[in-house]
Tab-separated table of C-alpha atoms in Angstrom:
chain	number	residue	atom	x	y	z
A	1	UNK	CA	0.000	0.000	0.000
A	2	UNK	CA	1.615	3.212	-1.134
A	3	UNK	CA	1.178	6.672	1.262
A	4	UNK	CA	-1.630	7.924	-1.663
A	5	UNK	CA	-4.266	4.856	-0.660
A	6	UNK	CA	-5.333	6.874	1.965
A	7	UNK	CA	-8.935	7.788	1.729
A	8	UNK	CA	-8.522	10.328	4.255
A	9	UNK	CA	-6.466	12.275	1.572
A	10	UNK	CA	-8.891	11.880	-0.637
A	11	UNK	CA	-11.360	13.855	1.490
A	12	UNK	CA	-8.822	16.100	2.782
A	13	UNK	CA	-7.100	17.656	0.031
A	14	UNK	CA	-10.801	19.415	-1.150
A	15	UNK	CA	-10.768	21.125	2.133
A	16	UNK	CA	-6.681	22.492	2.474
A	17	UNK	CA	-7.377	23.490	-0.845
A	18	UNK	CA	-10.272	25.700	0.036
A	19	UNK	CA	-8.059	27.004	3.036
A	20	UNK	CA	-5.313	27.543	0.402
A	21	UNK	CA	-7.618	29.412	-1.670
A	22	UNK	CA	-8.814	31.311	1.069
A	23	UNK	CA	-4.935	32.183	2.280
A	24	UNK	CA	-3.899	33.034	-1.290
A	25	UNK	CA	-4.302	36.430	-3.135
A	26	UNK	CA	-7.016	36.963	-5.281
A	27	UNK	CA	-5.272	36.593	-8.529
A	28	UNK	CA	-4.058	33.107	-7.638
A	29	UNK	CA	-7.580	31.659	-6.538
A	30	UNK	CA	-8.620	30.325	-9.104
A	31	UNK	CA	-5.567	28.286	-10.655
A	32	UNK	CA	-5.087	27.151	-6.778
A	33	UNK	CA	-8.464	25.353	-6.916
A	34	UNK	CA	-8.342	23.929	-9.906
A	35	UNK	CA	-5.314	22.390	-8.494
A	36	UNK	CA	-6.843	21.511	-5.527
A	37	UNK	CA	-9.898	19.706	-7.108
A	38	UNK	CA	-6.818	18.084	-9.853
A	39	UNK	CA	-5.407	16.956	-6.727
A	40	UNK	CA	-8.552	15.278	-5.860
A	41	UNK	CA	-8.946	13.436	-8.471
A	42	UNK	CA	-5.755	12.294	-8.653
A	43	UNK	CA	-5.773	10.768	-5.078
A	44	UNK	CA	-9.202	9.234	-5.554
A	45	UNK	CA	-7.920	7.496	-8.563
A	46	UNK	CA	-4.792	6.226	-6.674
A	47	UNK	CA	-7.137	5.351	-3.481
A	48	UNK	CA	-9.402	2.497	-5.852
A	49	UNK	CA	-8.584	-0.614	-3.747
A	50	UNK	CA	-7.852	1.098	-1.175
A	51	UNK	CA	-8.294	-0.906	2.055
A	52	UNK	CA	-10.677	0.449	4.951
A	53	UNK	CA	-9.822	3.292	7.062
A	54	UNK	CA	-10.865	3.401	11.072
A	55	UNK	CA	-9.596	5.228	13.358
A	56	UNK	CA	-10.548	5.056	16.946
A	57	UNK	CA	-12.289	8.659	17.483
A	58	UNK	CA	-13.779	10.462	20.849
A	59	UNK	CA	-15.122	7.339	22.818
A	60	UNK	CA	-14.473	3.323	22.526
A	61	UNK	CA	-17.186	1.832	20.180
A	62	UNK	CA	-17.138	5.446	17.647
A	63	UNK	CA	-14.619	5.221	15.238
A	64	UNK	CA	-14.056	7.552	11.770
A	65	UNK	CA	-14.444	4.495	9.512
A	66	UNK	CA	-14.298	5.869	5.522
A	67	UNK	CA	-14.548	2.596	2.889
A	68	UNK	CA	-14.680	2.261	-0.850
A	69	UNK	CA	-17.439	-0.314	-2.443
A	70	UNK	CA	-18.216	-0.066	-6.235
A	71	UNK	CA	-21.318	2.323	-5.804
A	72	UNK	CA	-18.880	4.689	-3.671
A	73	UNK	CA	-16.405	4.266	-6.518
A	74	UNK	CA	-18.976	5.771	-9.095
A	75	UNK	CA	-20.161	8.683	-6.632
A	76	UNK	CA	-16.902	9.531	-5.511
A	77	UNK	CA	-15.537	9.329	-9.569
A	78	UNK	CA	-18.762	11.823	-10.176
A	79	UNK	CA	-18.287	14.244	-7.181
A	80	UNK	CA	-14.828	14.685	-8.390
A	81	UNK	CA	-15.167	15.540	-11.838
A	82	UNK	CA	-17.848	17.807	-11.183
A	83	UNK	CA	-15.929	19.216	-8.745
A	84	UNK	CA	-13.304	20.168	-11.370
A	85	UNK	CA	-15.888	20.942	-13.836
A	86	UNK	CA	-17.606	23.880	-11.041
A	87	UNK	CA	-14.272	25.694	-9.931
A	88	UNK	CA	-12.956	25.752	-13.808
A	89	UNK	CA	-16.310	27.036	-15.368
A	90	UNK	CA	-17.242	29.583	-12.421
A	91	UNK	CA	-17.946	32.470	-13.938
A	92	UNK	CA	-17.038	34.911	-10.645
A	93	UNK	CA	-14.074	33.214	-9.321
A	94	UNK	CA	-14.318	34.910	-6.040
A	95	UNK	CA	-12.188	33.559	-3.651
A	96	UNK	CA	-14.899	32.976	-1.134
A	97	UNK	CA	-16.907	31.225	-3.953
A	98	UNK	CA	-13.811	29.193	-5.010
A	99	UNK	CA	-13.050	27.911	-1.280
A	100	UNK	CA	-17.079	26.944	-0.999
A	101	UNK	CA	-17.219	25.049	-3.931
A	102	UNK	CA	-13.663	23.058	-2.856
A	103	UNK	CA	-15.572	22.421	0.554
A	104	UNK	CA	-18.492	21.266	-0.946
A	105	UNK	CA	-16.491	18.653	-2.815
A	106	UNK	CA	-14.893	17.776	0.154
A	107	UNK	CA	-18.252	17.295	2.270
A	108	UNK	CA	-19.765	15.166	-0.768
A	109	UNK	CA	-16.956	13.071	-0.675
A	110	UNK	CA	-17.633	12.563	3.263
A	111	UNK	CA	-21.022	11.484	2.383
A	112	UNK	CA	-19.741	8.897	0.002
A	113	UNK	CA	-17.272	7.413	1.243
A	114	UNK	CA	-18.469	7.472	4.753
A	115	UNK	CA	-18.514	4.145	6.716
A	116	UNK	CA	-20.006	5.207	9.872
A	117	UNK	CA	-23.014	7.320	10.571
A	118	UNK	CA	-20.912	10.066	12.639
A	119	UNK	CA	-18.563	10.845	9.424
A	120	UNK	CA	-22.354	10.675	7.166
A	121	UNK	CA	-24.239	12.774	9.536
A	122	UNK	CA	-21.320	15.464	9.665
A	123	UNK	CA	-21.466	15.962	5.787
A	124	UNK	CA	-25.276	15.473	5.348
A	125	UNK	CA	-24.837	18.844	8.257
A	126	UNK	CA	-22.560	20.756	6.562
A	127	UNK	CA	-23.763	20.260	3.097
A	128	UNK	CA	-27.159	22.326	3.436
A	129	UNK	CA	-25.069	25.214	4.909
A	130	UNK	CA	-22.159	25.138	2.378
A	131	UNK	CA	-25.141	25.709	-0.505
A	132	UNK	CA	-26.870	28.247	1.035
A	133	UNK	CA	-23.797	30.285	1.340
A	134	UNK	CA	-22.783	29.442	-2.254
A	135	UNK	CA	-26.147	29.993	-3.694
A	136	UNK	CA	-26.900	33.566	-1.068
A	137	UNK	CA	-24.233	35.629	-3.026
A	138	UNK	CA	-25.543	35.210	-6.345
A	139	UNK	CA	-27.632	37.968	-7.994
A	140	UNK	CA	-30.417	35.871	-9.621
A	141	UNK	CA	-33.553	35.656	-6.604
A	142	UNK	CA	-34.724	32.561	-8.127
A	143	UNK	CA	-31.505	31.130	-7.592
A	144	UNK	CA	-31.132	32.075	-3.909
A	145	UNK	CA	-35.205	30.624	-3.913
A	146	UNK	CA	-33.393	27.152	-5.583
A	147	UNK	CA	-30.574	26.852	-3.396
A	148	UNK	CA	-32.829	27.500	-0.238
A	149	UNK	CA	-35.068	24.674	-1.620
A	150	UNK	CA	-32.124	22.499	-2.332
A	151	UNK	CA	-30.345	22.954	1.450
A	152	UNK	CA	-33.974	22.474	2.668
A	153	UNK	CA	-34.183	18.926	0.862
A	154	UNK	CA	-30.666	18.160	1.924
A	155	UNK	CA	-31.667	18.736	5.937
């Protein structure tokens, strides 16, 4: 098993590359997350086969537990081109926008790969949130009415 197997890269890197995003200067942003959700994929492709991860977390009996199955596979594969797809063809790379949509990925990722209901019930909280506050800034009201609608159905 090489160092790259690790599915908690694979959910990782979306979110240091949001916090790198956030860090850098403007002009930067947007290559950075491209990178960042490149990265992703990358690690995600090197992670197929990838044994289970658990890790013993807060009490005996609760443990972070992320797994790869087939169905996962296909999700995961999805999540990450999309993810790709949404920071290269945003059409106002802000910064704040840029680290949202990298977090997003990252959350989604959670949710699929998740092999315990702590690590599933964290992203299925922090998904509804994360699309509000990418769907709040933009200037379109039926858009802020869709992504309300959408982080309603995700809660």
């Amino acid at each position: 098993m090489s160092g790259l197997e690790d599915l908690r890269l694979v959910v990782g890197a979306p979110f240091v590359g949001a916090l790198l995003v956030s860090l850098a200067p403007a002009r930067a942003g947007r290559g950075i997350a491209a990178i960042g959700a490149l990265v992703t994929c990358g690690l995600l492709a090197a992670s197929i086969g990838a044994p289970v991860i658990e890790v013993p977390w807060v009490v005996r009996g609760i443990a972070l537990r992320l797994a790869v199955d087939p169905l996962a596979l296909v999700g995961a594969a999805a999540c990450a081109v999309a993810g790709v797809m949404a920071v290269l063809e945003e059409t106002r790379p802000s910064r704040g926008r840029l680290a949202g949509l990298l977090a997003l990925q990252g959350t989604a990722l959670a949710g699929l790969l998740a092999g315990d209901v702590f690590v599933l019930a964290g992203a299925w909280t922090l998904a509804p949130a994360l699309v509000i506050g990418l769907t709040s800034g933009t200037g379109s009201p039926r858009a802020r009415v869709a992504g309300r609608a959408l982080a309603l159905g995700l809660a």
